[in-house]
Amino acid sequence: MAHAASDPPPEDEARNVVLLCLDTVRKDYFDAFAPRIRERADVQYAGCRAASAWSTPSHASMFSGRLPHDHGVHTYAPSFTGLDRSATLLGDLPDHRAVGVSANVYAGSAYGFDGLFDDFADVTRYRRYPDALDPVAFVDEHAGEGLATYRALARAVAAHDHPARSLANVAAHRANDLVRHGPLGALPELFDDGARVAGRAARSRLDSEPFFLFVNVMDAHEPHRRVRGYDGPGGVPRGWSSESLDPADVVGDVPGRMTDVRRYRALYGASIDYLDRWTVDFVDRLQDATDRETTVVVTADHGENLAYTDDERLFGHIGSLSEGLLHVPLCVLNAPENLGTVEGSVSHLDLGRLLVGLARGETPDVVRDRAAAELVGRTPSNDALTGERWDRARRCVYEDDRKWVWDDAGTVRAYDLDPARPCEQTPVEGDATVPDWASEFFTTEPDLAAFRERARARADERDADPLDADVHRRLADLGYR
């Protein structure tokens, strides 16, 4: 069902609302590398937790206000097609035109995410103009044809509805390919990972108000390398890339891979600094282009394990419900009122209520006493991380400054949290027990092990792979091996 809310204001008073997802940005690095967003924010929620640990289930939770076992979008069922728009936050914004722009394949048209919106655009780093020809997909489709591929490409550009933009896409792809895989490999990448394309695509689609705009940008997601426009991260050699840095190798030998991990961390921080500068510019451009008040909510679908002790020496965003993955930023720019920093626990499960309230000129109280998160199965395309350690279902709950985490094998751990130290968790010594009240979050699937087995069995009954080669290429480009 849609999120309960008060009667909407007259249409001419409704605000535009924007949900900007800085994919993979954890709270401690956001605090360190995004001072401009924080300075511009009227409201900062210090204790926001994502509802899951990777993109697909987290996006479904942000929009539906439900955990993965309830909304049904997770590793074993990654399609959004079963998520009805009326059962999401958009169901409570009937007068808002819904526009989506995403650089994340898992939150894109390949998985049916576009079906929630009135207008939607998938963007990639190499397709500078999303409405023009995609040169990478074209070349992949004609692989092995030699010079005939390029003659066909020239004909396709000339015949396209947007030939000039198609030619620009081809030129951009070829230029960047010389940097990534060619003789100019010591130079920074020429283009960001899609933020500028996403911003342009979003602004071009805002032809009526009020609107709800969702934007996902992937610049903080792996693979990491120097990019033109970054403030140079120290200690990272020219030409270094994380493309060959496999999570399985890091987890298996953190001390032996620490040089690469430090470089990864440096570039991760530089990418967030870049997104910080990009975001305030994007918000300024939106404010200049709109007639109504436009409120922007900035968050992340999840964070990233960076092989710190508090990450349990894990790397990436697989097989874990660590604070590095779940503690994420949540800021409101141009809110109806200035609340400053709001302490206490906030969950992405209440993001819909926050956004709907903001659209109506209110800043609802979304602080809660308890919160929960859930991970069902292993993040896809991480075949090197095999075994039961990774392919499990996990749940966690929060109360005050204590966190409990358990899995379908019956392992339970408790952690102490310090609100002043984001993304850190201190193991509590001794045996831990899941609190009785945790069941209130999982009433429809109280047995975690049984739920996981049913979900995996249903996945085995489906077609093995419904995705086309272009989607697989984009996933590989984002580090999903």
PDB file of C-alpha atoms in Angstrom, residues 130-415:
ATOM      1  CA  PRO A 130      21.577   8.933 -24.167  1.00  0.00           C
ATOM      2  CA  ASP A 131      19.165   9.617 -27.043  1.00  0.00           C
ATOM      3  CA  ALA A 132      21.868   9.010 -29.656  1.00  0.00           C
ATOM      4  CA  LEU A 133      23.622   5.882 -30.922  1.00  0.00           C
ATOM      5  CA  ASP A 134      25.482   3.740 -28.384  1.00  0.00           C
ATOM      6  CA  PRO A 135      28.840   2.998 -30.066  1.00  0.00           C
ATOM      7  CA  VAL A 136      29.943   0.363 -27.549  1.00  0.00           C
ATOM      8  CA  ALA A 137      26.782  -1.692 -27.982  1.00  0.00           C
ATOM      9  CA  PHE A 138      27.040  -1.317 -31.754  1.00  0.00           C
ATOM     10  CA  VAL A 139      30.652  -2.497 -31.887  1.00  0.00           C
ATOM     11  CA  ASP A 140      29.880  -5.423 -29.569  1.00  0.00           C
ATOM     12  CA  GLU A 141      26.996  -6.456 -31.801  1.00  0.00           C
ATOM     13  CA  HIS A 142      29.266  -6.436 -34.865  1.00  0.00           C
ATOM     14  CA  ALA A 143      32.315  -7.980 -33.206  1.00  0.00           C
ATOM     15  CA  GLY A 144      34.566  -9.956 -35.522  1.00  0.00           C
ATOM     16  CA  GLU A 145      33.529  -8.164 -38.705  1.00  0.00           C
ATOM     17  CA  GLY A 146      36.742  -6.142 -39.000  1.00  0.00           C
ATOM     18  CA  LEU A 147      36.611  -2.991 -41.115  1.00  0.00           C
ATOM     19  CA  ALA A 148      33.027  -3.789 -42.039  1.00  0.00           C
ATOM     20  CA  THR A 149      32.076  -2.926 -38.455  1.00  0.00           C
ATOM     21  CA  TYR A 150      33.293   0.638 -38.854  1.00  0.00           C
ATOM     22  CA  ARG A 151      31.688   1.101 -42.243  1.00  0.00           C
ATOM     23  CA  ALA A 152      28.411  -0.093 -40.734  1.00  0.00           C
ATOM     24  CA  LEU A 153      28.956   2.239 -37.789  1.00  0.00           C
ATOM     25  CA  ALA A 154      29.402   5.217 -40.115  1.00  0.00           C
ATOM     26  CA  ARG A 155      26.172   4.331 -41.919  1.00  0.00           C
ATOM     27  CA  ALA A 156      24.332   3.927 -38.615  1.00  0.00           C
ATOM     28  CA  VAL A 157      25.518   7.339 -37.419  1.00  0.00           C
ATOM     29  CA  ALA A 158      24.411   9.005 -40.639  1.00  0.00           C
ATOM     30  CA  ALA A 159      20.996   7.319 -40.523  1.00  0.00           C
ATOM     31  CA  HIS A 160      20.313   8.024 -36.851  1.00  0.00           C
ATOM     32  CA  ASP A 161      17.707  10.579 -35.774  1.00  0.00           C
ATOM     33  CA  HIS A 162      20.525  12.416 -33.968  1.00  0.00           C
ATOM     34  CA  PRO A 163      23.568  12.037 -36.239  1.00  0.00           C
ATOM     35  CA  ALA A 164      25.646  14.828 -34.693  1.00  0.00           C
ATOM     36  CA  ARG A 165      25.144  13.515 -31.184  1.00  0.00           C
ATOM     37  CA  SER A 166      25.772   9.965 -32.368  1.00  0.00           C
ATOM     38  CA  LEU A 167      29.060  11.070 -33.898  1.00  0.00           C
ATOM     39  CA  ALA A 168      29.957  12.797 -30.626  1.00  0.00           C
ATOM     40  CA  ASN A 169      29.274   9.547 -28.766  1.00  0.00           C
ATOM     41  CA  VAL A 170      31.566   7.651 -31.147  1.00  0.00           C
ATOM     42  CA  ALA A 171      34.330  10.239 -30.767  1.00  0.00           C
ATOM     43  CA  ALA A 172      34.043  10.261 -26.973  1.00  0.00           C
ATOM     44  CA  HIS A 173      34.162   6.482 -26.787  1.00  0.00           C
ATOM     45  CA  ARG A 174      37.182   6.248 -29.062  1.00  0.00           C
ATOM     46  CA  ALA A 175      39.076   8.992 -27.224  1.00  0.00           C
ATOM     47  CA  ASN A 176      38.450   7.467 -23.834  1.00  0.00           C
ATOM     48  CA  ASP A 177      39.327   3.991 -25.108  1.00  0.00           C
ATOM     49  CA  LEU A 178      42.783   5.284 -26.004  1.00  0.00           C
ATOM     50  CA  VAL A 179      43.173   6.272 -22.359  1.00  0.00           C
ATOM     51  CA  ARG A 180      41.677   3.182 -20.763  1.00  0.00           C
ATOM     52  CA  HIS A 181      43.120   0.499 -23.010  1.00  0.00           C
ATOM     53  CA  GLY A 182      45.472   2.230 -25.422  1.00  0.00           C
ATOM     54  CA  PRO A 183      48.728   4.150 -25.607  1.00  0.00           C
ATOM     55  CA  LEU A 184      47.483   7.049 -23.446  1.00  0.00           C
ATOM     56  CA  GLY A 185      46.932   4.863 -20.387  1.00  0.00           C
ATOM     57  CA  ALA A 186      48.953   7.093 -18.057  1.00  0.00           C
ATOM     58  CA  LEU A 187      46.494   9.958 -18.545  1.00  0.00           C
ATOM     59  CA  PRO A 188      43.374  10.442 -16.409  1.00  0.00           C
ATOM     60  CA  GLU A 189      40.102   9.260 -17.897  1.00  0.00           C
ATOM     61  CA  LEU A 190      38.607  11.994 -20.034  1.00  0.00           C
ATOM     62  CA  PHE A 191      35.046  11.680 -18.728  1.00  0.00           C
ATOM     63  CA  ASP A 192      33.426  11.012 -15.400  1.00  0.00           C
ATOM     64  CA  ASP A 193      31.394   7.866 -14.785  1.00  0.00           C
ATOM     65  CA  GLY A 194      28.132   9.392 -15.938  1.00  0.00           C
ATOM     66  CA  ALA A 195      27.329  12.203 -13.493  1.00  0.00           C
ATOM     67  CA  ARG A 196      27.467  14.967 -16.096  1.00  0.00           C
ATOM     68  CA  VAL A 197      25.447  12.908 -18.561  1.00  0.00           C
ATOM     69  CA  ALA A 198      22.891  12.140 -15.851  1.00  0.00           C
ATOM     70  CA  GLY A 199      22.576  15.794 -14.911  1.00  0.00           C
ATOM     71  CA  ARG A 200      22.030  16.867 -18.495  1.00  0.00           C
ATOM     72  CA  ALA A 201      19.549  14.043 -19.134  1.00  0.00           C
ATOM     73  CA  ALA A 202      17.606  14.936 -15.992  1.00  0.00           C
ATOM     74  CA  ARG A 203      17.335  18.652 -16.743  1.00  0.00           C
ATOM     75  CA  SER A 204      16.210  17.995 -20.313  1.00  0.00           C
ATOM     76  CA  ARG A 205      13.233  15.965 -19.057  1.00  0.00           C
ATOM     77  CA  LEU A 206      11.787  18.470 -16.591  1.00  0.00           C
ATOM     78  CA  ASP A 207       9.219  20.042 -18.899  1.00  0.00           C
ATOM     79  CA  SER A 208       6.363  20.248 -16.384  1.00  0.00           C
ATOM     80  CA  GLU A 209       5.946  20.880 -12.668  1.00  0.00           C
ATOM     81  CA  PRO A 210       5.468  19.612 -10.039  1.00  0.00           C
ATOM     82  CA  PHE A 211       7.807  16.690 -10.621  1.00  0.00           C
ATOM     83  CA  PHE A 212       9.481  13.899  -8.713  1.00  0.00           C
ATOM     84  CA  LEU A 213      13.005  13.324 -10.029  1.00  0.00           C
ATOM     85  CA  PHE A 214      15.197  10.353  -9.184  1.00  0.00           C
ATOM     86  CA  VAL A 215      18.866  10.382 -10.202  1.00  0.00           C
ATOM     87  CA  ASN A 216      21.450   7.677  -9.540  1.00  0.00           C
ATOM     88  CA  VAL A 217      25.110   8.469 -10.226  1.00  0.00           C
ATOM     89  CA  MET A 218      27.799   5.780 -10.080  1.00  0.00           C
ATOM     90  CA  ASP A 219      31.013   7.795  -9.886  1.00  0.00           C
ATOM     91  CA  ALA A 220      31.888   6.449  -6.423  1.00  0.00           C
ATOM     92  CA  HIS A 221      31.355   2.850  -7.550  1.00  0.00           C
ATOM     93  CA  GLU A 222      34.214   0.669  -8.694  1.00  0.00           C
ATOM     94  CA  PRO A 223      36.262   0.412 -10.829  1.00  0.00           C
ATOM     95  CA  HIS A 224      38.307   3.390  -9.687  1.00  0.00           C
ATOM     96  CA  ARG A 225      40.948   5.284 -11.623  1.00  0.00           C
ATOM     97  CA  ARG A 226      42.074   8.879 -11.992  1.00  0.00           C
ATOM     98  CA  VAL A 227      39.505  10.987 -13.824  1.00  0.00           C
ATOM     99  CA  ARG A 228      39.936  14.421 -15.344  1.00  0.00           C
ATOM    100  CA  GLY A 229      38.255  16.762 -12.874  1.00  0.00           C
ATOM    101  CA  TYR A 230      39.366  14.942  -9.726  1.00  0.00           C
ATOM    102  CA  ASP A 231      41.494  16.807  -7.230  1.00  0.00           C
ATOM    103  CA  GLY A 232      44.562  14.586  -7.470  1.00  0.00           C
ATOM    104  CA  PRO A 233      44.507  11.819  -4.846  1.00  0.00           C
ATOM    105  CA  GLY A 234      47.913  11.370  -3.262  1.00  0.00           C
ATOM    106  CA  GLY A 235      49.769   8.095  -3.454  1.00  0.00           C
ATOM    107  CA  VAL A 236      48.077   6.805  -6.598  1.00  0.00           C
ATOM    108  CA  PRO A 237      50.444   6.278  -9.554  1.00  0.00           C
ATOM    109  CA  ARG A 238      49.435   7.555 -12.948  1.00  0.00           C
ATOM    110  CA  GLY A 239      47.604   4.888 -14.899  1.00  0.00           C
ATOM    111  CA  TRP A 240      46.671   2.796 -11.859  1.00  0.00           C
ATOM    112  CA  SER A 241      43.193   1.242 -11.972  1.00  0.00           C
ATOM    113  CA  SER A 242      41.254  -1.021  -9.633  1.00  0.00           C
ATOM    114  CA  GLU A 243      39.884  -3.056 -12.556  1.00  0.00           C
ATOM    115  CA  SER A 244      42.148  -5.994 -11.697  1.00  0.00           C
ATOM    116  CA  LEU A 245      41.540  -5.715  -7.946  1.00  0.00           C
ATOM    117  CA  ASP A 246      39.211  -8.624  -7.251  1.00  0.00           C
ATOM    118  CA  PRO A 247      37.329  -8.640  -3.905  1.00  0.00           C
ATOM    119  CA  ALA A 248      38.126 -12.333  -3.439  1.00  0.00           C
ATOM    120  CA  ASP A 249      41.859 -11.642  -3.703  1.00  0.00           C
ATOM    121  CA  VAL A 250      41.672  -8.786  -1.200  1.00  0.00           C
ATOM    122  CA  VAL A 251      39.598 -10.714   1.343  1.00  0.00           C
ATOM    123  CA  GLY A 252      41.991 -13.650   1.054  1.00  0.00           C
ATOM    124  CA  ASP A 253      45.105 -11.540   1.681  1.00  0.00           C
ATOM    125  CA  VAL A 254      44.368  -8.052   3.029  1.00  0.00           C
ATOM    126  CA  PRO A 255      47.944  -7.354   4.250  1.00  0.00           C
ATOM    127  CA  GLY A 256      49.403  -8.459   0.924  1.00  0.00           C
ATOM    128  CA  ARG A 257      47.030  -6.226  -1.048  1.00  0.00           C
ATOM    129  CA  MET A 258      47.137  -3.208   1.266  1.00  0.00           C
ATOM    130  CA  THR A 259      49.011  -0.991  -1.202  1.00  0.00           C
ATOM    131  CA  ASP A 260      46.238  -1.442  -3.738  1.00  0.00           C
ATOM    132  CA  VAL A 261      43.563  -1.050  -1.052  1.00  0.00           C
ATOM    133  CA  ARG A 262      45.038   2.301   0.010  1.00  0.00           C
ATOM    134  CA  ARG A 263      45.033   3.473  -3.593  1.00  0.00           C
ATOM    135  CA  TYR A 264      41.436   2.330  -3.923  1.00  0.00           C
ATOM    136  CA  ARG A 265      40.479   4.262  -0.781  1.00  0.00           C
ATOM    137  CA  ALA A 266      42.217   7.394  -2.067  1.00  0.00           C
ATOM    138  CA  LEU A 267      40.381   7.286  -5.389  1.00  0.00           C
ATOM    139  CA  TYR A 268      37.113   6.464  -3.632  1.00  0.00           C
ATOM    140  CA  GLY A 269      37.515   9.620  -1.561  1.00  0.00           C
ATOM    141  CA  ALA A 270      38.435  11.648  -4.653  1.00  0.00           C
ATOM    142  CA  SER A 271      35.301  10.417  -6.416  1.00  0.00           C
ATOM    143  CA  ILE A 272      33.126  11.590  -3.510  1.00  0.00           C
ATOM    144  CA  ASP A 273      34.850  14.976  -3.537  1.00  0.00           C
ATOM    145  CA  TYR A 274      34.042  15.171  -7.257  1.00  0.00           C
ATOM    146  CA  LEU A 275      30.410  14.223  -6.609  1.00  0.00           C
ATOM    147  CA  ASP A 276      30.255  16.859  -3.876  1.00  0.00           C
ATOM    148  CA  ARG A 277      31.213  19.577  -6.350  1.00  0.00           C
ATOM    149  CA  TRP A 278      28.979  18.115  -9.058  1.00  0.00           C
ATOM    150  CA  THR A 279      25.978  17.916  -6.719  1.00  0.00           C
ATOM    151  CA  VAL A 280      25.953  21.556  -5.641  1.00  0.00           C
ATOM    152  CA  ASP A 281      26.284  22.617  -9.285  1.00  0.00           C
ATOM    153  CA  PHE A 282      23.453  20.239 -10.262  1.00  0.00           C
ATOM    154  CA  VAL A 283      21.231  21.630  -7.502  1.00  0.00           C
ATOM    155  CA  ASP A 284      21.977  25.225  -8.529  1.00  0.00           C
ATOM    156  CA  ARG A 285      21.078  24.449 -12.131  1.00  0.00           C
ATOM    157  CA  LEU A 286      17.827  22.801 -11.025  1.00  0.00           C
ATOM    158  CA  GLN A 287      16.884  25.795  -8.899  1.00  0.00           C
ATOM    159  CA  ASP A 288      17.555  28.152 -11.810  1.00  0.00           C
ATOM    160  CA  ALA A 289      15.503  26.025 -14.217  1.00  0.00           C
ATOM    161  CA  THR A 290      12.384  25.508 -12.075  1.00  0.00           C
ATOM    162  CA  ASP A 291       9.566  27.847 -11.098  1.00  0.00           C
ATOM    163  CA  ARG A 292       8.467  26.058  -7.944  1.00  0.00           C
ATOM    164  CA  GLU A 293      10.387  25.383  -4.784  1.00  0.00           C
ATOM    165  CA  THR A 294      12.594  22.358  -5.455  1.00  0.00           C
ATOM    166  CA  THR A 295      13.767  20.254  -2.528  1.00  0.00           C
ATOM    167  CA  VAL A 296      16.664  17.835  -3.026  1.00  0.00           C
ATOM    168  CA  VAL A 297      17.270  14.791  -0.828  1.00  0.00           C
ATOM    169  CA  VAL A 298      20.780  13.329  -1.078  1.00  0.00           C
ATOM    170  CA  THR A 299      21.505   9.791   0.090  1.00  0.00           C
ATOM    171  CA  ALA A 300      23.222   6.554  -0.985  1.00  0.00           C
ATOM    172  CA  ASP A 301      21.708   3.162  -1.676  1.00  0.00           C
ATOM    173  CA  HIS A 302      24.519   1.560   0.346  1.00  0.00           C
ATOM    174  CA  GLY A 303      28.141   2.161   1.264  1.00  0.00           C
ATOM    175  CA  GLU A 304      31.301   0.163   0.659  1.00  0.00           C
ATOM    176  CA  ASN A 305      33.525  -2.128   2.693  1.00  0.00           C
ATOM    177  CA  LEU A 306      37.099  -0.869   2.412  1.00  0.00           C
ATOM    178  CA  ALA A 307      38.938  -3.608   4.330  1.00  0.00           C
ATOM    179  CA  TYR A 308      39.035  -1.669   7.593  1.00  0.00           C
ATOM    180  CA  THR A 309      38.878  -3.550  10.886  1.00  0.00           C
ATOM    181  CA  ASP A 310      35.310  -2.325  11.403  1.00  0.00           C
ATOM    182  CA  ASP A 311      34.471  -3.716   7.954  1.00  0.00           C
ATOM    183  CA  GLU A 312      35.672  -7.080   9.282  1.00  0.00           C
ATOM    184  CA  ARG A 313      38.393  -6.778   6.630  1.00  0.00           C
ATOM    185  CA  LEU A 314      35.812  -7.251   3.888  1.00  0.00           C
ATOM    186  CA  PHE A 315      36.054  -5.466   0.564  1.00  0.00           C
ATOM    187  CA  GLY A 316      33.317  -4.288  -1.786  1.00  0.00           C
ATOM    188  CA  HIS A 317      29.641  -4.761  -0.975  1.00  0.00           C
ATOM    189  CA  ILE A 318      29.064  -8.480  -0.719  1.00  0.00           C
ATOM    190  CA  GLY A 319      28.141 -10.893   2.045  1.00  0.00           C
ATOM    191  CA  SER A 320      27.870  -8.341   4.819  1.00  0.00           C
ATOM    192  CA  LEU A 321      25.634  -5.990   6.787  1.00  0.00           C
ATOM    193  CA  SER A 322      28.508  -3.937   8.171  1.00  0.00           C
ATOM    194  CA  GLU A 323      28.181  -0.288   9.146  1.00  0.00           C
ATOM    195  CA  GLY A 324      30.446   0.554   6.209  1.00  0.00           C
ATOM    196  CA  LEU A 325      27.646  -0.735   3.989  1.00  0.00           C
ATOM    197  CA  LEU A 326      24.551   0.369   5.898  1.00  0.00           C
ATOM    198  CA  HIS A 327      25.440   3.745   7.459  1.00  0.00           C
ATOM    199  CA  VAL A 328      24.768   6.223   4.654  1.00  0.00           C
ATOM    200  CA  PRO A 329      24.314   9.988   4.295  1.00  0.00           C
ATOM    201  CA  LEU A 330      20.886  11.604   4.251  1.00  0.00           C
ATOM    202  CA  CYS A 331      20.716  15.353   3.646  1.00  0.00           C
ATOM    203  CA  VAL A 332      17.886  17.676   2.615  1.00  0.00           C
ATOM    204  CA  LEU A 333      18.697  20.787   0.592  1.00  0.00           C
ATOM    205  CA  ASN A 334      16.136  23.595   0.384  1.00  0.00           C
ATOM    206  CA  ALA A 335      13.894  21.977   2.977  1.00  0.00           C
ATOM    207  CA  PRO A 336      10.726  23.738   4.161  1.00  0.00           C
ATOM    208  CA  GLU A 337      12.486  24.373   7.488  1.00  0.00           C
ATOM    209  CA  ASN A 338      16.040  24.301   8.779  1.00  0.00           C
ATOM    210  CA  LEU A 339      16.429  21.586  11.403  1.00  0.00           C
ATOM    211  CA  GLY A 340      20.208  21.357  11.282  1.00  0.00           C
ATOM    212  CA  THR A 341      21.636  17.996  12.331  1.00  0.00           C
ATOM    213  CA  VAL A 342      19.031  15.479  13.491  1.00  0.00           C
ATOM    214  CA  GLU A 343      20.399  12.779  15.781  1.00  0.00           C
ATOM    215  CA  GLY A 344      18.877   9.350  16.220  1.00  0.00           C
ATOM    216  CA  SER A 345      18.076   6.380  14.032  1.00  0.00           C
ATOM    217  CA  VAL A 346      16.556   6.919  10.585  1.00  0.00           C
ATOM    218  CA  SER A 347      15.819   4.204   8.036  1.00  0.00           C
ATOM    219  CA  HIS A 348      15.453   4.182   4.270  1.00  0.00           C
ATOM    220  CA  LEU A 349      12.145   2.465   5.012  1.00  0.00           C
ATOM    221  CA  ASP A 350      10.868   5.945   5.950  1.00  0.00           C
ATOM    222  CA  LEU A 351      12.369   7.708   2.953  1.00  0.00           C
ATOM    223  CA  GLY A 352       9.028   7.707   1.147  1.00  0.00           C
ATOM    224  CA  ARG A 353       7.299   9.408   4.063  1.00  0.00           C
ATOM    225  CA  LEU A 354      10.044  12.026   4.145  1.00  0.00           C
ATOM    226  CA  LEU A 355       9.855  12.742   0.406  1.00  0.00           C
ATOM    227  CA  VAL A 356       6.064  12.903   0.319  1.00  0.00           C
ATOM    228  CA  GLY A 357       6.064  15.244   3.306  1.00  0.00           C
ATOM    229  CA  LEU A 358       8.651  17.503   1.682  1.00  0.00           C
ATOM    230  CA  ALA A 359       6.557  17.654  -1.493  1.00  0.00           C
ATOM    231  CA  ARG A 360       3.731  18.973   0.678  1.00  0.00           C
ATOM    232  CA  GLY A 361       5.843  21.621   2.351  1.00  0.00           C
ATOM    233  CA  GLU A 362       6.410  19.641   5.559  1.00  0.00           C
ATOM    234  CA  THR A 363       9.488  18.106   7.171  1.00  0.00           C
ATOM    235  CA  PRO A 364       8.083  15.021   8.906  1.00  0.00           C
ATOM    236  CA  ASP A 365       9.716  13.465  11.938  1.00  0.00           C
ATOM    237  CA  VAL A 366      11.259  10.236  10.634  1.00  0.00           C
ATOM    238  CA  VAL A 367      13.447   9.385  13.628  1.00  0.00           C
ATOM    239  CA  ARG A 368      12.571   5.928  14.954  1.00  0.00           C
ATOM    240  CA  ASP A 369      13.492   3.910  18.050  1.00  0.00           C
ATOM    241  CA  ARG A 370      14.367   0.775  16.078  1.00  0.00           C
ATOM    242  CA  ALA A 371      15.503  -0.010  12.549  1.00  0.00           C
ATOM    243  CA  ALA A 372      16.232  -3.084  10.440  1.00  0.00           C
ATOM    244  CA  ALA A 373      18.045  -4.186   7.294  1.00  0.00           C
ATOM    245  CA  GLU A 374      18.209  -7.386   5.280  1.00  0.00           C
ATOM    246  CA  LEU A 375      20.398  -9.086   2.691  1.00  0.00           C
ATOM    247  CA  VAL A 376      19.129 -12.083   0.732  1.00  0.00           C
ATOM    248  CA  GLY A 377      21.908 -14.011  -1.025  1.00  0.00           C
ATOM    249  CA  ARG A 378      25.198 -12.982  -2.571  1.00  0.00           C
ATOM    250  CA  THR A 379      25.580  -9.898  -4.728  1.00  0.00           C
ATOM    251  CA  PRO A 380      25.440 -11.111  -8.360  1.00  0.00           C
ATOM    252  CA  SER A 381      28.482 -11.528 -10.594  1.00  0.00           C
ATOM    253  CA  ASN A 382      30.956 -12.254  -7.815  1.00  0.00           C
ATOM    254  CA  ASP A 383      31.582 -15.851  -8.793  1.00  0.00           C
ATOM    255  CA  ALA A 384      35.032 -15.961  -7.190  1.00  0.00           C
ATOM    256  CA  LEU A 385      33.436 -15.554  -3.760  1.00  0.00           C
ATOM    257  CA  THR A 386      31.872 -18.983  -3.528  1.00  0.00           C
ATOM    258  CA  GLY A 387      30.598 -20.966  -0.609  1.00  0.00           C
ATOM    259  CA  GLU A 388      28.116 -20.567   2.184  1.00  0.00           C
ATOM    260  CA  ARG A 389      30.025 -17.713   3.810  1.00  0.00           C
ATOM    261  CA  TRP A 390      28.917 -15.375   1.028  1.00  0.00           C
ATOM    262  CA  ASP A 391      25.699 -16.844  -0.316  1.00  0.00           C
ATOM    263  CA  ARG A 392      23.601 -16.400   2.799  1.00  0.00           C
ATOM    264  CA  ALA A 393      20.581 -14.463   3.976  1.00  0.00           C
ATOM    265  CA  ARG A 394      21.340 -11.947   6.718  1.00  0.00           C
ATOM    266  CA  ARG A 395      19.284  -9.644   8.894  1.00  0.00           C
ATOM    267  CA  CYS A 396      20.086  -6.962  11.422  1.00  0.00           C
ATOM    268  CA  VAL A 397      18.212  -4.689  13.805  1.00  0.00           C
ATOM    269  CA  TYR A 398      19.132  -1.525  15.689  1.00  0.00           C
ATOM    270  CA  GLU A 399      18.046  -0.126  19.029  1.00  0.00           C
ATOM    271  CA  ASP A 400      19.747   2.870  20.621  1.00  0.00           C
ATOM    272  CA  ASP A 401      23.501   2.286  20.180  1.00  0.00           C
ATOM    273  CA  ARG A 402      23.322  -1.499  19.815  1.00  0.00           C
ATOM    274  CA  LYS A 403      23.130  -3.571  16.649  1.00  0.00           C
ATOM    275  CA  TRP A 404      22.374  -7.283  16.246  1.00  0.00           C
ATOM    276  CA  VAL A 405      23.253  -9.232  13.083  1.00  0.00           C
ATOM    277  CA  TRP A 406      22.284 -12.831  12.310  1.00  0.00           C
ATOM    278  CA  ASP A 407      22.224 -15.168   9.324  1.00  0.00           C
ATOM    279  CA  ASP A 408      20.313 -18.196   8.100  1.00  0.00           C
ATOM    280  CA  ALA A 409      22.904 -20.535   9.660  1.00  0.00           C
ATOM    281  CA  GLY A 410      21.975 -19.257  13.115  1.00  0.00           C
ATOM    282  CA  THR A 411      25.087 -17.159  13.770  1.00  0.00           C
ATOM    283  CA  VAL A 412      24.281 -14.081  15.882  1.00  0.00           C
ATOM    284  CA  ARG A 413      26.591 -11.172  16.670  1.00  0.00           C
ATOM    285  CA  ALA A 414      26.029  -7.957  18.593  1.00  0.00           C
ATOM    286  CA  TYR A 415      27.875  -4.668  18.154  1.00  0.00           C
TER     287      TYR A 415
END
